[in-house]
């Protein structure tokens, strides 16, 4: 069973995660809207293409709004990471075994998520350390050439993501303890020995980053316009799908162990 | 993670830059056009030059030492006393001495930095000018003393004495120069250029040679108008003809004021160039072996750009801006009189030399390199390059041609020029031109001016001497450049562009090749526009609304009063009805019962009365237009004279849905615009800002989470 089919067999998981992500982003935009609305009072701005001038004036009068902007952005980043970690166990379980469990599914999802949380957090921490090390490696390898360094860094970071996925899949699906760094390093070695795995996972990671970039481009070109919001939401759902697919690639690899 | 993230971002930016530069095409091939023969355009194009305005002629002979970055030369100055009193000493500007030591007036105010750059200190890095000898060559009634054969006849040694600030010096004369008498003096000078700083100096082999020779101050009836060189005071001098001989290393490409009239074949690794600039009040030049040359013409005007190789890709954009400026200003302010304009692009490492004007010659600034990924965001801006070219060219009019004293009234120079720049941009790109764009958002010329008004423009009035602006307040730019521009844009919008433009053209025509003051400009406008301009025939009380032009200019230029109107209250209430005891026709009181009617917003239109409270929050009194929108979509516009502190507007039988002050954006002087539009009670119309901001924020969240961070 290939990785894509694993994702397609659990549309509910994808839709649920999409709803979570869209809800989070929308919810955190509300305090921002509220702060601006309150500051505007009954005042009205009519030129949708000269918002920079309006915002500049508003921020001079109400510098506190900037704090709301920053706080909302930081919160969304942290909450996003926390939720991702929280559901990671359940996601791996569902991708590993998509058979219909009926009402038991939620309970199993919850157990897999919470039960594996501490170890998966530890694996995440190893991944963080690895990324820091790899960024130094990229710097050393590339010498002074910034373009070379970026390419090397991107390759190495996709490697870290892939290794983290594999280690997590082995913990959740294969019952490996996953606590000792040796197990994490073994996952790294396996990824290094399997270029096809690294390539598949890396391509999906890069695609997801490209989608994130596309969202930024659309948000800027369609600032404040409904089409841009809906496009961004649609693309975000694609990004969730790509993330699940990438995790499924690691699940598939862990099966072959 | 953050460390990795920020490193990654830095890398990405660096790579994008590398990529963008790598994709940059090589410099376009150089192109030359013939050197104009006459420094002035033909008489029938430029018009006559007023008689008697040339008071100071210069013959400069200078040699550049490109290793030591020094200029050694002689200046032969022929000056005519046009005042009614005899003059017993000549006063000279020694501008370069402003950079001589930490305690000069210039350096003390600037504390050694200019536009964010610091001056290098040490041997060969401070700038100074040393006048080593001075001679009186000739003196008498209006003879032509320029001829070289006069040179050594009866030369009398003179002594130049530096003033308390070394940027001024005075030359005592053995015999006073009588009214209408002419005198010729010759000075041997040695100028050490500073490392590029505050518009002048060297950077490697690039040399920008400005304010480099001893230069006469201006004699008024009351005495010498000679300003100590300070941070904000630029230059002021009489018109004259310049005959300049430059001796430079053979490989130097030289750009200068005026036109090249002679180039001798190189000898011993050096070449001699001779330039002529007619009816100008300064002379500057730049030299570098690394310049590429691009010549173009606009009508009969030669445009010459000198560009380092790395910036050569920008010449077309600068040329487009230059042509747009010529088109606009030649038509609006009278024919550009000179046959040439030279644009020098200082190398990227010599940013301090960017953006400075001299007659028929200016330096511009680099166009911002937008890295490729940012270009995807639709970033485009005219501020860093094109705007500088338009601005510096605009000085050919406002200071080059209408040669106001920019030390006493800097607003006539920088301010009127800024006003002309936005007109040129609008002529070029359409009204309220976009000067920066990102995605679907734009910043217009109006925004650019307005942003500055909110912050700094309220500390100093427009009409102040340059030296009275303190660096510490940061008000010079906001007040002199932006507020002045806003003052004249607002006046133009209020009296009507046609009327204003006609009056302004008359000012320009009257004062070409002269030294107009602020009073001259105000008098011209007042005369041509008229003391009162009818803005509206029917004000809120039925009487007409007029603009008092003199009062407007006095408030705008002499005071720090700011224009600020606000809608502070909009409501609908029950109109006065006819219920109660009333005396009938028979003389007896009769009770009329009130009609049962809902309250507040539920009221029907006829039973309602809309009212709005408009407050003049600023001290500036000026007529303002107000648009009232009613339920059902009807609109009504009224002018209020803006004299009282506030005014209540009532509309019996109508319900207000919203009020907009200055709906056509005429009062550019009003920095705070957000409180100008207010919706009526119970209106659900969105505020126009909170939704777009939230949408943008949400999208950025989605980008950051990009798959819930899984
Ligand atoms: Zn200027």
Short mmCIF file of N, CA and C and ligand atoms in Angstrom, two decimals, chain B residues 234 355 357 391-392 395 413-414 417-418 421 481, ligand 1:
data_model
loop_
_atom_site.label_atom_id
_atom_site.label_comp_id
_atom_site.label_asym_id
_atom_site.label_seq_id
_atom_site.Cartn_x
_atom_site.Cartn_y
_atom_site.Cartn_z
N UNK B 234 22.17 75.67 2.48
CA UNK B 234 22.89 75.37 1.26
C UNK B 234 23.46 76.67 0.70
N UNK B 355 22.36 62.63 -4.48
CA UNK B 355 21.26 63.57 -4.30
C UNK B 355 21.69 64.97 -3.98
N UNK B 357 22.34 68.95 -5.92
CA UNK B 357 22.16 69.72 -7.15
C UNK B 357 23.17 70.84 -7.26
N UNK B 391 13.72 65.19 -8.29
CA UNK B 391 13.94 66.21 -7.26
C UNK B 391 15.17 67.06 -7.58
N UNK B 392 16.27 66.41 -7.88
CA UNK B 392 17.50 67.18 -8.12
C UNK B 392 17.38 67.99 -9.40
N UNK B 395 15.59 71.23 -8.81
CA UNK B 395 16.41 72.33 -8.27
C UNK B 395 17.01 73.19 -9.37
N UNK B 413 13.48 76.81 -1.75
CA UNK B 413 14.33 75.91 -2.50
C UNK B 413 13.80 74.48 -2.36
N UNK B 414 13.95 73.88 -1.20
CA UNK B 414 13.53 72.49 -1.02
C UNK B 414 12.01 72.32 -1.06
N UNK B 417 10.46 73.20 -4.52
CA UNK B 417 10.92 72.11 -5.39
C UNK B 417 10.13 70.83 -5.12
N UNK B 418 9.92 70.49 -3.86
CA UNK B 418 9.14 69.28 -3.55
C UNK B 418 7.73 69.38 -4.14
N UNK B 421 7.96 68.66 -7.69
CA UNK B 421 8.24 67.24 -7.96
C UNK B 421 6.97 66.41 -8.01
N UNK B 481 10.45 70.56 3.40
CA UNK B 481 10.13 69.85 2.17
C UNK B 481 8.63 69.57 2.08
ZN1 LIG C 1 16.64 69.13 -2.55
#
